[in-house]
Amino acid sequence: EPLIGDHITQGYKKAATNVRDTFSNFSSRFNTVAKLNTFTYTMEQVEQLGKDMAVVKIVLEYETFKNDCAADVGYMMNLERMELPALLTDAISDAKENFRKIRDDIPEDMSGESSAADVSNLLARVKAQYIDLYFAEHQKKRLGVSDGKRKGNMVSSGKLANLKRLRSIDILSASKLGGIEKDLSGLKVCFELTTEMLKTNHFCTKCHFLMGAGDLPVKGKLDELEERMDNLLREWTKTLLNTLSDPLVLEQKKYLTSDQQSAVDAFLKTKALPEKIDTFFICAIEALLQGFEPVNINANELIDKLDAIGPCDVDTFKAHVTALVDGYTRGKDKEKLRIVVKR
């Protein structure tokens, strides 16, 4: 908003112009005693010039005021654009009203420097509230040193590497792993922020965290992701065991190489995946399953179709479900296909 109201500015401009024009050639017009004989200004003009010079002094005080408190005002302007708690928003509004009063009293106080100091003290209290709030939120939404290292270890862990390799097997739904990877990469690490840094910048310049940006709290998130990874490994292990234990699937084992057969037999015997899943193991599983055709059904699409059935009795519902399955498997060898519902 204008530093000085428009209705006042026009008068100030006129006064400043008068002072400038009057004194622009004074040194040459009245540089001798003789030339003073040509001094034609009336007392009213001289008095007006004095008033206009006072206005110029006011304008210079405003300039000092603006330069001295511009950084603090700019800081507050940035806060006004953010989603903040009501208590802090109210504090900013109150500070703005007090700022306007200090600003508008400059013509009477005639000290832009002291007025700027008053503004800085006023805004410092609001800034301190914001810094405490921001710092606390930053700690909630960013991983510290130890958790940052733990995240790095999880990203490079053999557990995640095993899941990524297993994802290539068609009968395993990859959406859950995709969710884990997305959530893990979304956890940001930042431990360099200090409250002193926030006195000059309203956000962390290291990680660019902003209030109200939608970042989720990180507390307990690594434990949750670790558990999701363990659960997914167990789920995929069970899926593979159930599939490979099928007599029709085992019938295909004779077409594998002896090493591939050994890898499959070891898995079925121990009921546990290898500690390090390599390309050879994946190829052995895929080779065993290649005689079968997976029928992938989108879970959301299936739910929509079931929802469209509407209320009905048991027999009618079974008939509709049978019709849906027949639609997905029509034209395929039902002995050699496996239905896989994926999300």
Coordinates of C-alpha atoms in Angstrom, one line a residue:
E1 CA 0.0 0.0 0.0
P2 CA 1.2 3.6 -0.5
L3 CA 3.7 4.8 2.1
I4 CA 2.0 8.2 2.0
G5 CA -1.7 8.6 1.1
D6 CA -2.4 9.8 -2.5
H7 CA -4.3 12.8 -1.2
I8 CA -1.2 14.0 0.6
T9 CA 1.3 12.9 -2.0
Q10 CA 0.1 15.5 -4.5
G11 CA 0.7 18.3 -2.1
Y12 CA 4.1 16.9 -1.1
K13 CA 5.2 16.7 -4.8
K14 CA 4.1 20.3 -5.4
A15 CA 6.1 21.5 -2.4
A16 CA 9.2 19.5 -3.4
T17 CA 9.0 20.9 -6.9
N18 CA 8.8 24.4 -5.6
V19 CA 11.9 23.9 -3.4
R20 CA 13.8 22.3 -6.3
D21 CA 12.9 25.0 -8.8
T22 CA 13.5 27.9 -6.4
F23 CA 17.0 26.8 -5.2
S24 CA 18.2 25.3 -8.5
N25 CA 19.9 28.6 -9.5
F26 CA 20.1 30.4 -6.2
S27 CA 23.9 30.3 -6.0
S28 CA 24.3 32.1 -9.3
R29 CA 21.4 34.6 -8.9
F30 CA 22.4 35.9 -5.4
N31 CA 26.2 35.2 -5.1
T32 CA 27.0 38.9 -4.5
V33 CA 25.6 41.7 -2.4
A34 CA 24.7 43.7 -5.4
K35 CA 22.6 40.9 -6.8
L36 CA 20.5 40.9 -3.7
N37 CA 18.9 44.0 -5.1
T38 CA 17.0 41.7 -7.5
F39 CA 15.5 39.6 -4.7
T40 CA 11.8 39.9 -5.5
Y41 CA 10.3 37.2 -3.3
T42 CA 7.5 38.5 -1.1
M43 CA 7.2 37.6 2.6
E44 CA 4.3 35.2 1.7
Q45 CA 6.5 33.4 -0.9
V46 CA 9.4 33.1 1.6
E47 CA 7.0 31.7 4.3
Q48 CA 5.6 29.3 1.7
L49 CA 9.1 28.2 0.8
G50 CA 9.8 27.6 4.5
K51 CA 6.7 25.4 4.7
D52 CA 7.7 23.5 1.5
M53 CA 11.2 22.9 2.9
A54 CA 9.6 21.4 6.0
V55 CA 7.7 19.1 3.7
V56 CA 10.9 18.0 2.0
K57 CA 12.3 17.2 5.4
I58 CA 9.2 15.0 6.1
V59 CA 9.7 13.2 2.8
L60 CA 13.3 12.5 3.6
E61 CA 12.2 11.1 7.0
Y62 CA 9.8 8.9 5.2
E63 CA 12.6 7.7 3.0
T64 CA 14.7 6.9 6.0
F65 CA 11.7 5.1 7.6
K66 CA 11.1 3.0 4.5
N67 CA 14.7 2.0 4.1
D68 CA 15.2 1.1 7.7
C69 CA 12.1 -1.1 8.1
A70 CA 11.7 -2.4 4.6
A71 CA 13.2 -5.8 5.4
D72 CA 10.9 -6.4 8.4
V73 CA 7.8 -5.2 6.5
G74 CA 8.7 -7.5 3.6
Y75 CA 9.0 -10.4 6.0
M76 CA 5.5 -9.8 7.3
M77 CA 4.2 -9.5 3.8
N78 CA 5.4 -13.0 3.1
L79 CA 3.7 -14.3 6.3
E80 CA 0.4 -12.7 5.2
R81 CA 0.3 -15.0 2.1
M82 CA 0.6 -18.2 4.2
E83 CA -1.9 -20.3 6.0
L84 CA -1.2 -19.6 9.7
P85 CA -3.0 -20.3 13.0
A86 CA -5.7 -17.7 13.9
L87 CA -3.7 -16.5 16.9
L88 CA -0.7 -15.6 14.7
T89 CA -2.9 -14.1 12.0
D90 CA -4.6 -11.8 14.5
A91 CA -1.2 -10.8 15.8
I92 CA -0.1 -9.8 12.3
S93 CA -3.3 -7.8 11.8
D94 CA -2.7 -5.9 15.1
A95 CA 0.9 -5.3 14.1
K96 CA -0.2 -3.9 10.8
E97 CA -2.6 -1.4 12.4
N98 CA 0.1 -0.2 14.8
F99 CA 2.5 0.0 11.9
R100 CA 0.1 2.3 10.1
K101 CA -0.2 4.6 13.1
I102 CA 3.6 4.9 13.5
R103 CA 3.9 5.5 9.8
D104 CA 1.2 8.2 9.7
D105 CA 2.7 10.0 12.8
I106 CA 6.0 10.7 11.1
P107 CA 5.1 14.3 10.1
E108 CA 4.5 15.1 13.8
D109 CA 7.4 13.0 15.2
M110 CA 9.9 14.1 12.4
S111 CA 12.1 11.0 12.9
G112 CA 12.0 8.3 10.4
E113 CA 14.8 6.5 12.2
S114 CA 13.1 6.2 15.5
S115 CA 9.8 5.4 13.9
A116 CA 11.5 2.6 12.0
A117 CA 13.0 1.4 15.3
D118 CA 9.5 1.3 16.8
V119 CA 8.2 -0.7 13.9
S120 CA 11.1 -3.2 14.2
N121 CA 10.4 -3.7 17.9
L122 CA 6.7 -4.2 17.1
L123 CA 7.3 -6.7 14.3
A124 CA 10.1 -8.5 16.2
R125 CA 7.5 -9.8 18.7
V126 CA 5.3 -11.2 15.9
K127 CA 8.3 -12.6 14.1
A128 CA 9.4 -14.4 17.3
Q129 CA 6.0 -16.1 17.5
Y130 CA 6.2 -17.2 13.9
I131 CA 9.8 -18.4 14.2
D132 CA 8.9 -20.6 17.2
L133 CA 5.9 -22.0 15.3
Y134 CA 7.8 -22.6 12.1
F135 CA 10.8 -24.2 13.8
A136 CA 8.4 -26.7 15.7
E137 CA 6.6 -27.5 12.4
H138 CA 9.9 -28.0 10.6
Q139 CA 11.0 -30.5 13.1
K140 CA 7.7 -32.4 12.8
K141 CA 7.9 -32.5 9.0
R142 CA 11.7 -33.2 8.4
L143 CA 13.9 -36.1 9.4
G144 CA 16.9 -35.3 11.6
V145 CA 20.4 -36.7 11.4
S146 CA 19.8 -40.2 12.8
D147 CA 16.5 -40.7 10.9
G148 CA 18.1 -39.3 7.8
K149 CA 20.7 -42.0 8.0
R150 CA 18.1 -44.6 8.7
K151 CA 16.1 -43.5 5.6
G152 CA 19.3 -43.8 3.5
N153 CA 19.9 -47.3 4.8
M154 CA 16.3 -48.3 4.0
V155 CA 16.6 -47.0 0.5
S156 CA 19.7 -49.0 -0.1
S157 CA 18.6 -52.0 1.9
G158 CA 18.6 -55.6 0.5
K159 CA 15.0 -55.8 1.6
L160 CA 13.8 -53.0 -0.7
A161 CA 16.1 -54.4 -3.5
N162 CA 14.5 -57.8 -3.1
L163 CA 11.0 -56.3 -3.4
K164 CA 12.0 -54.3 -6.5
R165 CA 13.2 -57.5 -8.2
L166 CA 10.1 -59.5 -7.2
R167 CA 7.9 -56.7 -8.8
S168 CA 8.8 -58.0 -12.2
I169 CA 6.8 -61.2 -11.6
D170 CA 3.4 -60.7 -13.2
I171 CA 1.3 -62.4 -10.5
L172 CA 2.5 -59.9 -7.9
S173 CA 0.7 -56.6 -7.6
A174 CA 3.3 -53.8 -7.7
S175 CA 1.0 -51.0 -6.5
K176 CA 1.8 -51.5 -2.8
L177 CA 5.5 -51.4 -3.5
G178 CA 5.0 -48.2 -5.5
G179 CA 3.2 -46.7 -2.5
I180 CA 6.1 -47.6 -0.2
E181 CA 8.7 -46.1 -2.6
K182 CA 6.6 -42.9 -3.0
D183 CA 6.2 -42.4 0.7
L184 CA 9.8 -43.2 1.4
S185 CA 11.1 -40.7 -1.2
G186 CA 8.6 -38.1 0.2
L187 CA 10.3 -38.1 3.6
K188 CA 12.7 -35.1 3.4
V189 CA 15.8 -34.8 5.5
C190 CA 16.9 -31.4 7.0
F191 CA 18.8 -30.8 10.2
E192 CA 20.6 -27.6 9.4
L193 CA 17.9 -25.1 10.3
T194 CA 18.4 -22.7 13.2
T195 CA 16.1 -20.0 14.7
E196 CA 18.8 -17.5 13.8
M197 CA 18.5 -18.3 10.1
L198 CA 14.7 -17.6 10.3
K199 CA 15.3 -14.0 11.4
T200 CA 16.3 -13.1 7.9
N201 CA 14.3 -15.7 5.9
H202 CA 10.7 -16.8 6.6
F203 CA 11.5 -20.3 5.4
C204 CA 14.3 -22.8 5.5
T205 CA 16.6 -22.1 2.6
K206 CA 18.0 -25.7 2.9
C207 CA 14.8 -27.7 2.3
H208 CA 12.3 -24.9 1.4
F209 CA 9.7 -26.2 3.8
L210 CA 6.6 -23.9 3.8
M211 CA 3.9 -23.7 6.4
G212 CA 0.6 -25.2 5.1
A213 CA 2.4 -27.0 2.2
G214 CA 0.7 -30.3 3.1
D215 CA 3.8 -32.2 4.3
L216 CA 2.9 -35.1 6.6
P217 CA 4.5 -35.5 10.0
V218 CA 7.5 -37.8 9.9
K219 CA 7.4 -39.1 13.4
G220 CA 7.0 -42.9 13.4
K221 CA 6.9 -42.9 9.5
L222 CA 10.1 -44.9 9.1
D223 CA 8.8 -47.6 11.5
E224 CA 5.5 -47.7 9.5
L225 CA 7.4 -48.1 6.2
E226 CA 9.6 -50.8 7.6
E227 CA 6.6 -52.7 8.7
R228 CA 4.9 -52.3 5.3
M229 CA 8.0 -53.6 3.6
D230 CA 8.0 -56.7 5.9
N231 CA 4.3 -57.3 5.4
L232 CA 4.7 -57.0 1.6
L233 CA 7.5 -59.5 1.6
R234 CA 5.4 -61.9 3.6
E235 CA 2.4 -61.4 1.4
W236 CA 4.4 -62.0 -1.8
T237 CA 6.1 -65.0 -0.3
K238 CA 2.7 -66.5 0.5
T239 CA 1.4 -65.7 -3.0
L240 CA 4.4 -67.4 -4.7
L241 CA 4.2 -70.4 -2.4
N242 CA 0.5 -70.9 -3.1
T243 CA 1.0 -70.5 -6.8
L244 CA 4.1 -72.7 -7.2
S245 CA 2.5 -75.4 -5.0
D246 CA -0.3 -75.9 -7.6
P247 CA 0.2 -79.3 -9.1
L248 CA -0.4 -77.9 -12.6
V249 CA 2.4 -75.4 -12.1
L250 CA 4.7 -78.0 -10.6
E251 CA 4.1 -80.1 -13.7
Q252 CA 6.0 -77.4 -15.7
K253 CA 9.1 -77.8 -13.4
K254 CA 10.5 -80.6 -15.5
Y255 CA 11.1 -78.1 -18.4
L256 CA 13.4 -76.0 -16.2
T257 CA 17.2 -76.4 -16.0
S258 CA 18.6 -78.4 -13.1
D259 CA 19.8 -75.2 -11.4
Q260 CA 16.4 -73.6 -11.8
Q261 CA 14.6 -76.6 -10.4
S262 CA 17.0 -76.6 -7.4
A263 CA 16.2 -72.9 -6.7
V264 CA 12.4 -73.6 -6.9
D265 CA 12.7 -76.7 -4.7
A266 CA 14.7 -74.8 -2.1
F267 CA 12.0 -72.1 -1.9
L268 CA 9.2 -74.6 -1.6
K269 CA 11.0 -76.6 1.1
T270 CA 12.1 -73.6 3.3
K271 CA 9.0 -71.6 2.5
A272 CA 11.3 -68.6 2.6
L273 CA 12.6 -66.3 -0.1
P274 CA 16.4 -66.2 -0.6
E275 CA 18.2 -63.7 1.6
K276 CA 19.3 -62.0 -1.6
I277 CA 17.0 -62.4 -4.6
D278 CA 18.9 -62.3 -7.8
T279 CA 18.0 -62.3 -11.5
F280 CA 18.5 -66.1 -11.6
F281 CA 15.8 -66.8 -9.0
I282 CA 13.4 -64.4 -10.7
C283 CA 14.0 -66.0 -14.1
A284 CA 13.4 -69.5 -12.6
I285 CA 10.1 -68.4 -11.2
E286 CA 9.0 -66.7 -14.4
A287 CA 10.1 -69.7 -16.4
L288 CA 7.9 -72.0 -14.3
L289 CA 5.0 -69.7 -14.7
Q290 CA 5.4 -68.9 -18.4
G291 CA 3.0 -71.7 -19.3
F292 CA 0.2 -69.9 -17.6
E293 CA -1.5 -66.7 -18.7
P294 CA -2.3 -64.2 -16.0
V295 CA -5.6 -62.4 -16.3
N296 CA -5.1 -59.0 -14.7
I297 CA -8.3 -57.4 -13.3
N298 CA -8.3 -53.8 -12.1
A299 CA -9.7 -53.8 -8.6
N300 CA -11.4 -50.4 -9.0
E301 CA -13.0 -51.5 -12.2
L302 CA -14.2 -54.8 -10.6
I303 CA -15.7 -52.9 -7.7
D304 CA -17.6 -50.6 -10.1
K305 CA -19.0 -53.5 -11.9
L306 CA -20.1 -55.2 -8.7
D307 CA -21.6 -52.0 -7.4
A308 CA -23.6 -51.7 -10.6
I309 CA -25.4 -55.0 -9.8
G310 CA -27.4 -53.4 -7.1
P311 CA -29.4 -55.1 -4.4
C312 CA -30.2 -58.7 -5.3
D313 CA -30.6 -62.2 -3.9
V314 CA -27.8 -64.7 -3.5
D315 CA -28.4 -66.7 -6.7
T316 CA -28.7 -63.5 -8.8
F317 CA -25.5 -62.2 -7.3
K318 CA -23.7 -65.4 -8.0
A319 CA -24.9 -65.4 -11.6
H320 CA -23.7 -61.8 -12.1
V321 CA -20.3 -62.7 -10.6
T322 CA -20.0 -65.8 -12.8
A323 CA -20.9 -63.7 -15.8
L324 CA -18.2 -61.2 -14.9
V325 CA -15.5 -63.9 -14.5
D326 CA -16.6 -65.5 -17.8
G327 CA -16.2 -62.1 -19.5
Y328 CA -12.7 -61.7 -18.2
T329 CA -11.7 -65.3 -19.2
R330 CA -13.6 -65.7 -22.5
G331 CA -11.5 -67.3 -25.2
K332 CA -8.7 -68.4 -22.8
D333 CA -7.6 -71.8 -21.6
K334 CA -9.0 -71.8 -18.1
E335 CA -6.7 -74.6 -17.1
K336 CA -3.7 -72.4 -17.8
L337 CA -4.7 -69.0 -16.6
R338 CA -4.5 -67.3 -13.2
I339 CA -6.8 -64.4 -12.2
V340 CA -4.8 -61.6 -10.6
V341 CA -6.7 -58.6 -9.0
K342 CA -4.5 -55.6 -9.0
R343 CA -4.8 -52.2 -7.4

